[in-house]
PDB file of C-alpha atoms in Angstrom:
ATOM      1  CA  UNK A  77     101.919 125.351  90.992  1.00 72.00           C
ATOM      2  CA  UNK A  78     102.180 121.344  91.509  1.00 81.00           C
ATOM      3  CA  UNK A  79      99.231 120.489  93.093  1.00 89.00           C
ATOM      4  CA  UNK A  80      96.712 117.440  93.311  1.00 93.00           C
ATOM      5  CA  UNK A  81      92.859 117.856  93.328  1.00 95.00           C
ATOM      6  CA  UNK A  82      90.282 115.166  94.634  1.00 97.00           C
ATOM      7  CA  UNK A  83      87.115 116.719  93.844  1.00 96.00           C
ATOM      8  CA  UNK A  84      85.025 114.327  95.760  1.00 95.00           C
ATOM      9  CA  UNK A  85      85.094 114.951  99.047  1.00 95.00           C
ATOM     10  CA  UNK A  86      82.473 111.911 100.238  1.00 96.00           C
ATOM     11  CA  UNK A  87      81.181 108.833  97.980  1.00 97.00           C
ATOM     12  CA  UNK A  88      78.269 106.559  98.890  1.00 97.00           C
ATOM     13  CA  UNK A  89      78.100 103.116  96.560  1.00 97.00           C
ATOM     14  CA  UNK A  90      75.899  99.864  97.221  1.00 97.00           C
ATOM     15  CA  UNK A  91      77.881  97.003  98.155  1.00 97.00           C
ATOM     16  CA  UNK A  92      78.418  95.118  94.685  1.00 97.00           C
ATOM     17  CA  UNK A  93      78.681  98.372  92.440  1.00 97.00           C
ATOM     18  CA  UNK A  94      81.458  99.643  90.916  1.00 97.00           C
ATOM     19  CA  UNK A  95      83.649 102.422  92.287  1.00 97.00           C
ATOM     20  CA  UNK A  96      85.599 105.193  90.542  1.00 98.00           C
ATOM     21  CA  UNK A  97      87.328 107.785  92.205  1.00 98.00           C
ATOM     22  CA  UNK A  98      88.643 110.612  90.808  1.00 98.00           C
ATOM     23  CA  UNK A  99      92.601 112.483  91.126  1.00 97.00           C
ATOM     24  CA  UNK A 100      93.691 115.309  89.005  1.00 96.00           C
ATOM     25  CA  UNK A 101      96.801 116.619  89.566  1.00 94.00           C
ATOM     26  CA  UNK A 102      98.752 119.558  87.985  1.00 91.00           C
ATOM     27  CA  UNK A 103     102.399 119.018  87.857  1.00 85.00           C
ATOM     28  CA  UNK A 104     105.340 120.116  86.223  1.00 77.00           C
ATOM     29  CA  UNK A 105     107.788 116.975  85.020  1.00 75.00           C
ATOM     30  CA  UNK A 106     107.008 113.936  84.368  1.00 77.00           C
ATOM     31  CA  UNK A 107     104.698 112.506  87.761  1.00 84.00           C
ATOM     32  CA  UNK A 108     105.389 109.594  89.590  1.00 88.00           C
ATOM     33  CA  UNK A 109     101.186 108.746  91.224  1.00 92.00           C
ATOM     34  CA  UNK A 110     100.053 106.990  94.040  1.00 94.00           C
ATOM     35  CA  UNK A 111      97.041 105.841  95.440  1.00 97.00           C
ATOM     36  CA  UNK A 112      96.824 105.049  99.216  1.00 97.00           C
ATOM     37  CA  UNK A 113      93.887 104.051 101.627  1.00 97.00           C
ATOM     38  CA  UNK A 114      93.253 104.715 104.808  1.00 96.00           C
ATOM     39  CA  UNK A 115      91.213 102.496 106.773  1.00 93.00           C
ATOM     40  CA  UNK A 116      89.358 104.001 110.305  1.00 89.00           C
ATOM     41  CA  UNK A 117      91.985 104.640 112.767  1.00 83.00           C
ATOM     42  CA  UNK A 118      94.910 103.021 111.058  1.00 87.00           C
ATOM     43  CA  UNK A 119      97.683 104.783 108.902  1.00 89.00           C
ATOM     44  CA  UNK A 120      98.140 104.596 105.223  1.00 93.00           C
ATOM     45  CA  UNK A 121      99.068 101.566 103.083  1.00 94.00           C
ATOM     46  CA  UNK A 122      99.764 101.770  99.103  1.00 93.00           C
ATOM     47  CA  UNK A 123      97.716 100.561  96.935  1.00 96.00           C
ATOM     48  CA  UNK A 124      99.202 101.113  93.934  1.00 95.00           C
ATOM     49  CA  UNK A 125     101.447 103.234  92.023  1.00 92.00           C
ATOM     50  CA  UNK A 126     102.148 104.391  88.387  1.00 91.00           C
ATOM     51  CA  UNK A 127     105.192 106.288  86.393  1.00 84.00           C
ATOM     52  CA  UNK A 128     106.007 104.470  83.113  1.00 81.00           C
ATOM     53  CA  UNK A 129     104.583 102.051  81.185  1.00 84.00           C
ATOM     54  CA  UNK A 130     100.938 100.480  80.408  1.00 87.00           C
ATOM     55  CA  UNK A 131      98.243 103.377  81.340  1.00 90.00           C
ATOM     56  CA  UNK A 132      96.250 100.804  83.465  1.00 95.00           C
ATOM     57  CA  UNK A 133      97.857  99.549  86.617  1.00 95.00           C
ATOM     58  CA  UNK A 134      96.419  97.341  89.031  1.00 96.00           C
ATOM     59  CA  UNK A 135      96.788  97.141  92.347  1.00 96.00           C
ATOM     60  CA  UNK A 136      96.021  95.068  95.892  1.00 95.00           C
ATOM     61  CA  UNK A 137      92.447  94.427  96.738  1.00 94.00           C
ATOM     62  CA  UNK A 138      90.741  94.455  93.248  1.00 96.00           C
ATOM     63  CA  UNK A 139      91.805  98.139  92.484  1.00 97.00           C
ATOM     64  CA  UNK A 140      93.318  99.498  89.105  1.00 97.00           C
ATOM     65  CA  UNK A 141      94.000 102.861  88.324  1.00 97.00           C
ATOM     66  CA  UNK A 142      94.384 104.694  84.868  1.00 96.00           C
ATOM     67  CA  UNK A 143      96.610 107.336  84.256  1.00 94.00           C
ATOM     68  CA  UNK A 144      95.572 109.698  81.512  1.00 93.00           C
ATOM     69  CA  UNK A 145      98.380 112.059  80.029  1.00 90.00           C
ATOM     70  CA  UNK A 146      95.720 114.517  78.131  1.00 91.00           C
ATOM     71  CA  UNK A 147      93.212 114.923  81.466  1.00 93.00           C
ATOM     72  CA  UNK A 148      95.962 114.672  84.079  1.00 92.00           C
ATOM     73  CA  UNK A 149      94.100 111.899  85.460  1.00 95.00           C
ATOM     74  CA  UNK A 150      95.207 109.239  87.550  1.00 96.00           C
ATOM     75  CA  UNK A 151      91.349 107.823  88.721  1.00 98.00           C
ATOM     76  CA  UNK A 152      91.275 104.586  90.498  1.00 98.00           C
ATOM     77  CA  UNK A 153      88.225 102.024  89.915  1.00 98.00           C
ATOM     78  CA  UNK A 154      86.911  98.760  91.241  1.00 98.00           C
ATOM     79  CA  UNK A 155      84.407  96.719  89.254  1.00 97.00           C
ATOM     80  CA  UNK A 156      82.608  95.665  92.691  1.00 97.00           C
ATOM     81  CA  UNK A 157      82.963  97.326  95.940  1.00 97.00           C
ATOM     82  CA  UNK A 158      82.838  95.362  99.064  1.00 96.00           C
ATOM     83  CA  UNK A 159      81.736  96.672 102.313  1.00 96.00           C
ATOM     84  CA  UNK A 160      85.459  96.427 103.496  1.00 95.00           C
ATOM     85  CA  UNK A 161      86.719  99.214 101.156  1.00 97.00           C
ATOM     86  CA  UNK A 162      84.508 101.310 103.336  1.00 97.00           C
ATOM     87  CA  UNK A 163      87.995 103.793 103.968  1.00 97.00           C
ATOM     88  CA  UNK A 164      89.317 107.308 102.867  1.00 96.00           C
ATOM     89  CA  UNK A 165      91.626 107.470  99.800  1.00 98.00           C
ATOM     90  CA  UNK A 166      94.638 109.581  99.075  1.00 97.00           C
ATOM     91  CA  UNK A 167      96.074 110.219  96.001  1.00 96.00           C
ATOM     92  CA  UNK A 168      99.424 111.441  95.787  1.00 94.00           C
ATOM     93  CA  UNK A 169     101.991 112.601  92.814  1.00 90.00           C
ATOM     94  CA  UNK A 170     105.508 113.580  93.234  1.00 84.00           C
ATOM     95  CA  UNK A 171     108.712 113.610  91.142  1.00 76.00           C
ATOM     96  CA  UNK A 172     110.591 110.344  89.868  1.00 67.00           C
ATOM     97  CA  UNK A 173     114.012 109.731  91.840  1.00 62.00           C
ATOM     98  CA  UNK A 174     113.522 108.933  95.142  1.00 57.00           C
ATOM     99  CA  UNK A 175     112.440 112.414  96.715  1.00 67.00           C
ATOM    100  CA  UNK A 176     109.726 111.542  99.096  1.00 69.00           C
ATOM    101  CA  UNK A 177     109.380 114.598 100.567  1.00 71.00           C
ATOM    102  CA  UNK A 178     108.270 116.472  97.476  1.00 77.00           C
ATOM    103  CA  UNK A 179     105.085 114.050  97.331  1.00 86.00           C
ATOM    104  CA  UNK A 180     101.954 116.013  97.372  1.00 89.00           C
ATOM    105  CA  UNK A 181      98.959 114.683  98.864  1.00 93.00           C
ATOM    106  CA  UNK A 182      95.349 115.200  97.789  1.00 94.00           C
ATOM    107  CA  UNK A 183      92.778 115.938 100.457  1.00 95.00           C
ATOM    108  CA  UNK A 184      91.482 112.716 100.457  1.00 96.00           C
ATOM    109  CA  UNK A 185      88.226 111.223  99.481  1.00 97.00           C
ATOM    110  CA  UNK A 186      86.208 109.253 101.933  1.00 96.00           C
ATOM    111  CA  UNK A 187      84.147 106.322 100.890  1.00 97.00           C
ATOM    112  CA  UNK A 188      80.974 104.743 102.505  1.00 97.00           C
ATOM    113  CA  UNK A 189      79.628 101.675 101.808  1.00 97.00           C
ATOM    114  CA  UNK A 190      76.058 101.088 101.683  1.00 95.00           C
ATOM    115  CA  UNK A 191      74.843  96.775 102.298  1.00 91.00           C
TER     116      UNK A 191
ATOM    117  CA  UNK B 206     106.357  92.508 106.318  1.00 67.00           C
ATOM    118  CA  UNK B 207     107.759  96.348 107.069  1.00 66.00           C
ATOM    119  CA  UNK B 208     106.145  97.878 110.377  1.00 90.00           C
ATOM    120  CA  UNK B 209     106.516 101.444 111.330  1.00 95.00           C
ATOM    121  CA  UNK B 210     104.797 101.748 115.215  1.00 95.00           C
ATOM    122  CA  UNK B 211     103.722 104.599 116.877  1.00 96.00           C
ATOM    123  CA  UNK B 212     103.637 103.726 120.533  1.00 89.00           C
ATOM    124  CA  UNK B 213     101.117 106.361 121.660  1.00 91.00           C
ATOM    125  CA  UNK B 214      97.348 106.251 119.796  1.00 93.00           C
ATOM    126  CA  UNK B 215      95.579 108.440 121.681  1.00 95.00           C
ATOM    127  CA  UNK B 216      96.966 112.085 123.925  1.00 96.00           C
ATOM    128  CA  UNK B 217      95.569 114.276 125.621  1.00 97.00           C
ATOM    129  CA  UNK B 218      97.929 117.017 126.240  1.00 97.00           C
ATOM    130  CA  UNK B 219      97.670 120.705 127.905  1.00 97.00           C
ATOM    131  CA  UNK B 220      98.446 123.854 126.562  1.00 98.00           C
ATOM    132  CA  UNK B 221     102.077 124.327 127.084  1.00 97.00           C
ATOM    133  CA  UNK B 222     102.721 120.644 127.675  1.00 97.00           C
ATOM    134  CA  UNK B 223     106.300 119.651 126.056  1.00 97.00           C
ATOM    135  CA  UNK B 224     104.854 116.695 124.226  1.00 97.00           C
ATOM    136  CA  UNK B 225     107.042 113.662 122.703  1.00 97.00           C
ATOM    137  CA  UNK B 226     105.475 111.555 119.834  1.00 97.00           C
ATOM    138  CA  UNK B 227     107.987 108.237 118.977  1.00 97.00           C
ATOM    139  CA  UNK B 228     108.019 106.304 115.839  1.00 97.00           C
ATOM    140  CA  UNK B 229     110.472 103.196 115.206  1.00 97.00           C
ATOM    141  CA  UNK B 230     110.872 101.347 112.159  1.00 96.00           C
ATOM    142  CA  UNK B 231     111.625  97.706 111.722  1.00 94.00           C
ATOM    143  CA  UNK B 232     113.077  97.576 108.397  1.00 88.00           C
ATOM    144  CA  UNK B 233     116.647  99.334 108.550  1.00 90.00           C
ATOM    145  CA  UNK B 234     114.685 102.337 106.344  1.00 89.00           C
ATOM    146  CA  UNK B 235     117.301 105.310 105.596  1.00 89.00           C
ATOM    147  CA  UNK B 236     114.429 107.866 105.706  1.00 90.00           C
ATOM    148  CA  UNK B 237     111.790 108.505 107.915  1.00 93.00           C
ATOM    149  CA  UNK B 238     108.996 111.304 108.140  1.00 94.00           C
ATOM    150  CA  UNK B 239     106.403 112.938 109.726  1.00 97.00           C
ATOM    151  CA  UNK B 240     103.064 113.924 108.593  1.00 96.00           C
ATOM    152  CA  UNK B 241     100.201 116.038 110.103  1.00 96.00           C
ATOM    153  CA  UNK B 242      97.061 114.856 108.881  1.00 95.00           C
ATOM    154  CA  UNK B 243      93.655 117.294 109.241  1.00 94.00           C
ATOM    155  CA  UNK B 244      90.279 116.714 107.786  1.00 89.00           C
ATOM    156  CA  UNK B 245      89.607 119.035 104.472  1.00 88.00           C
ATOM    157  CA  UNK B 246      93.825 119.285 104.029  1.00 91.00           C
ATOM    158  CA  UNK B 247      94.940 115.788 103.560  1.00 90.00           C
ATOM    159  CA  UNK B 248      98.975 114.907 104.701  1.00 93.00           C
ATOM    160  CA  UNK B 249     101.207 117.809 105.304  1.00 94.00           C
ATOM    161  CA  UNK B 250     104.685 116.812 105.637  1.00 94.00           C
ATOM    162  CA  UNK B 251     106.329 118.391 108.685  1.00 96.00           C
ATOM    163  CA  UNK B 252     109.941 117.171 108.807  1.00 95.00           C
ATOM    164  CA  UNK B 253     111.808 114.579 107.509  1.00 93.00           C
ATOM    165  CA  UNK B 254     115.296 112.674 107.793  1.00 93.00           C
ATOM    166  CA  UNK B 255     117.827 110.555 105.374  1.00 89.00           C
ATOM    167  CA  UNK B 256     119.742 109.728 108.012  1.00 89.00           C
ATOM    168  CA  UNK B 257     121.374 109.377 111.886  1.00 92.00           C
ATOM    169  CA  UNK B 258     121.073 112.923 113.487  1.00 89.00           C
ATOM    170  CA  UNK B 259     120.168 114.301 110.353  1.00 90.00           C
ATOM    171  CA  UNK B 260     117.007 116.318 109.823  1.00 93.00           C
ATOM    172  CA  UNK B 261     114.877 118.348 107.254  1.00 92.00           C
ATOM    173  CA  UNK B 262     112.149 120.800 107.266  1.00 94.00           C
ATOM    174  CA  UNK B 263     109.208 120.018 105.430  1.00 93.00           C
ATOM    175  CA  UNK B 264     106.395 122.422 104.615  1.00 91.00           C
ATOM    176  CA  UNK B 265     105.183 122.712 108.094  1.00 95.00           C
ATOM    177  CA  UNK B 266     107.833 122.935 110.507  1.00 96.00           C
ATOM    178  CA  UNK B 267     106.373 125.853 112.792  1.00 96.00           C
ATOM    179  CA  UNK B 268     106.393 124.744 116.946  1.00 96.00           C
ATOM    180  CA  UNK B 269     107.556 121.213 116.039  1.00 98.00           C
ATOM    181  CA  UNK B 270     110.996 119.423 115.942  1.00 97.00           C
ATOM    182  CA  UNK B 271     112.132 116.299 115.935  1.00 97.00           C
ATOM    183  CA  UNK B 272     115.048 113.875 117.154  1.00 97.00           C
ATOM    184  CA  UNK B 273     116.569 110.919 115.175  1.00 96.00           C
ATOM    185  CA  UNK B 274     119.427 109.467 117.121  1.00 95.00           C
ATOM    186  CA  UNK B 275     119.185 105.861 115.928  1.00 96.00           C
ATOM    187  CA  UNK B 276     118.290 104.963 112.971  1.00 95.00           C
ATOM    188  CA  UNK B 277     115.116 102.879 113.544  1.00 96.00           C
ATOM    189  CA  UNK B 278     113.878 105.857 115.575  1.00 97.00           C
ATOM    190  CA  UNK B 279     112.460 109.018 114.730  1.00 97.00           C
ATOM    191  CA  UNK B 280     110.891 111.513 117.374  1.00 97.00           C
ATOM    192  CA  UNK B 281     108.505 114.496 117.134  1.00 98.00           C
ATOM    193  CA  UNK B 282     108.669 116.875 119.937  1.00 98.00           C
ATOM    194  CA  UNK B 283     105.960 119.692 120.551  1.00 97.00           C
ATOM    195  CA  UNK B 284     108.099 122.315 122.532  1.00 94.00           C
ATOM    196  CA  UNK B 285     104.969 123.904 123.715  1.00 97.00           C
ATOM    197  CA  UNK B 286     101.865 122.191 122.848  1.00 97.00           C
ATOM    198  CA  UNK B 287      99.126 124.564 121.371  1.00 97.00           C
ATOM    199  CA  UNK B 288      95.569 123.910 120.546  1.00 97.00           C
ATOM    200  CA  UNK B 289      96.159 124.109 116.980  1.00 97.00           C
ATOM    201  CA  UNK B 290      98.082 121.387 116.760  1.00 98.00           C
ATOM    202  CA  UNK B 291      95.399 119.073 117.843  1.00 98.00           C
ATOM    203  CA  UNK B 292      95.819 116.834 114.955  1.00 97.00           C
ATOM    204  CA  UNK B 293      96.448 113.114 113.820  1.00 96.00           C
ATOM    205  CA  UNK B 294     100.095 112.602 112.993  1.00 97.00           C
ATOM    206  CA  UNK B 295     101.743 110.283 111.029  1.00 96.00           C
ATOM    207  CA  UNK B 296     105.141 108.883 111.042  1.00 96.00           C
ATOM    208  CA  UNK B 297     106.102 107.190 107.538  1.00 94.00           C
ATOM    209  CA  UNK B 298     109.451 105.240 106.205  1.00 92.00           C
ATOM    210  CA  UNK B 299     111.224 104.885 103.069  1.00 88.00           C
ATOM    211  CA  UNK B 300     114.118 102.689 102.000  1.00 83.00           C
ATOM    212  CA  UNK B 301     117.337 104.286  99.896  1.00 75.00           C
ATOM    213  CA  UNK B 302     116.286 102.997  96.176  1.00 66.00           C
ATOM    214  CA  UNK B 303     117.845 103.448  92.521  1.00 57.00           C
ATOM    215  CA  UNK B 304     115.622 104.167  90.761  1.00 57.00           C
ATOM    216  CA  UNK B 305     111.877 105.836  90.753  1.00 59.00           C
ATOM    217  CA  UNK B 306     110.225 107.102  94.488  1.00 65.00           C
ATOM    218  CA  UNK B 307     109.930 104.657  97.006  1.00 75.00           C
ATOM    219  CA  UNK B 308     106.943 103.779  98.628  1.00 82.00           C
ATOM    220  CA  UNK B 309     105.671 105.542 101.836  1.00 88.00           C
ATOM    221  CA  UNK B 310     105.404 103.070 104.677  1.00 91.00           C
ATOM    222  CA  UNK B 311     103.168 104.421 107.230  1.00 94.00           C
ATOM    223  CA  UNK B 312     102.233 103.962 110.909  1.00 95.00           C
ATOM    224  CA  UNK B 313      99.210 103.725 112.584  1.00 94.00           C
ATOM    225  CA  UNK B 314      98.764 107.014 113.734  1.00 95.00           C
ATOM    226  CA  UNK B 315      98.937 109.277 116.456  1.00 96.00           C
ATOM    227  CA  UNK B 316      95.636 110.920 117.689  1.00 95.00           C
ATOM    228  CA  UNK B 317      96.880 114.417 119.722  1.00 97.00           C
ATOM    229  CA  UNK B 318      94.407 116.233 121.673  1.00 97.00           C
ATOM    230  CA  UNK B 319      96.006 119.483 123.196  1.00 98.00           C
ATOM    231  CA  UNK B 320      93.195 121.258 125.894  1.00 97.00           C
TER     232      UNK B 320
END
């Protein structure tokens, strides 16, 4: 079954530290991944998305992600965390080709940010 | 910059209420969707559309449906509003695109309390 597993549900870091979050996912063709965040109260923007290519992909706001064929990995990172990033993030795969609605969402992992 | 608005934030609906949640999209996007978002279960998609008066199920369909009679606006209807759908829901937009999955383009959210 296609699914996508965030195994962290909650994640406290110091302001300044680095960040990695983790996203397996268990699909069966080749998967087009997302990462998205959610800040409090607002809806979801993109941060950055992988299907092809170089491994590592970077993103808006400092992130980077790297996808990992043998793990069926896609984790996302930031060297330094700033108090901003305080949000939840979703990661996402689904199928190359413009089908939207096949995307499968994680669960979501929330992040807190400690000063 | 693309901006998908959900013109009510916050509801609180009764049991039984016939409840209308409107999205519009700026951005002459083909597809539009809704989500149901709940803590522990991430984004569930509960319909979508590719066009005018044109609509899909998605994997949660159950006591919902939904209107799209222009193409910058997409409508979720509750026919009979039921404590479990006390929820946050999304509305989200996509343009047409050759070529790998477009990004989601989300609004802010609608927070539905049914009492």
């Amino acid at each position: 079954a296609q699914s996508v597993t965030q195994p962290d549900i909650h994640i406290t870091v110091s302001e300044g530290a680095s960040l990695e979050l983790r996203c397996n996912y268990s699909y069966g063709a080749t998967p087009y991944l997302f990462w998205y965040v959610q800040s409090p109260g607002q809806g979801l923007q993109l941060l950055l998305k992988y299907f092809s290519g170089d491994t590592l992909v970077q993103g808006i706001k400092g992130f980077e992600a790297e996808f990992k064929r043998s793990q069926s990995s896609f984790n996302l990172r930031k060297p330094s965390v700033h108090w901003s990033d305080a949000a939840e993030y979703f990661c996402a795969v689904g199928p190359y080709g413009g089908a939207t609605n096949k995307l499968i969402f994680g669960t979501g992992t929330l992040l807190a940010v400690q000063p | 910059d693309v901006k998908v608005t959900q013109s009510s934030r916050y509801l609180v609906k009764r049991t039984g209420e016939k409840v209308f949640l409107e999205c519009v999209q700026d951005m002459d996007h083909e597809n539009m969707f809704w989500y149901r978002q709940d803590p522990g279960l991430g984004l569930r998609l509960i319909y979508f559309s590719y066009d005018v008066k044109m609509k899909e199920k998605g994997d949660i369909p159950e006591g919902y449906s939904v209107s799209r009679e222009k193409k910058e606006r997409f409508s979720l209807i509750l026919e009979s509003a039921s404590t479990n759908q006390t929820s946050m829901y999304l509305c989200a937009s996509t343009p047409n695109k050759q070529g790998g999955t477009p990004s989601l383009y989300f609004g802010e959210g609608s927070w539905l309390t049914v009492v």
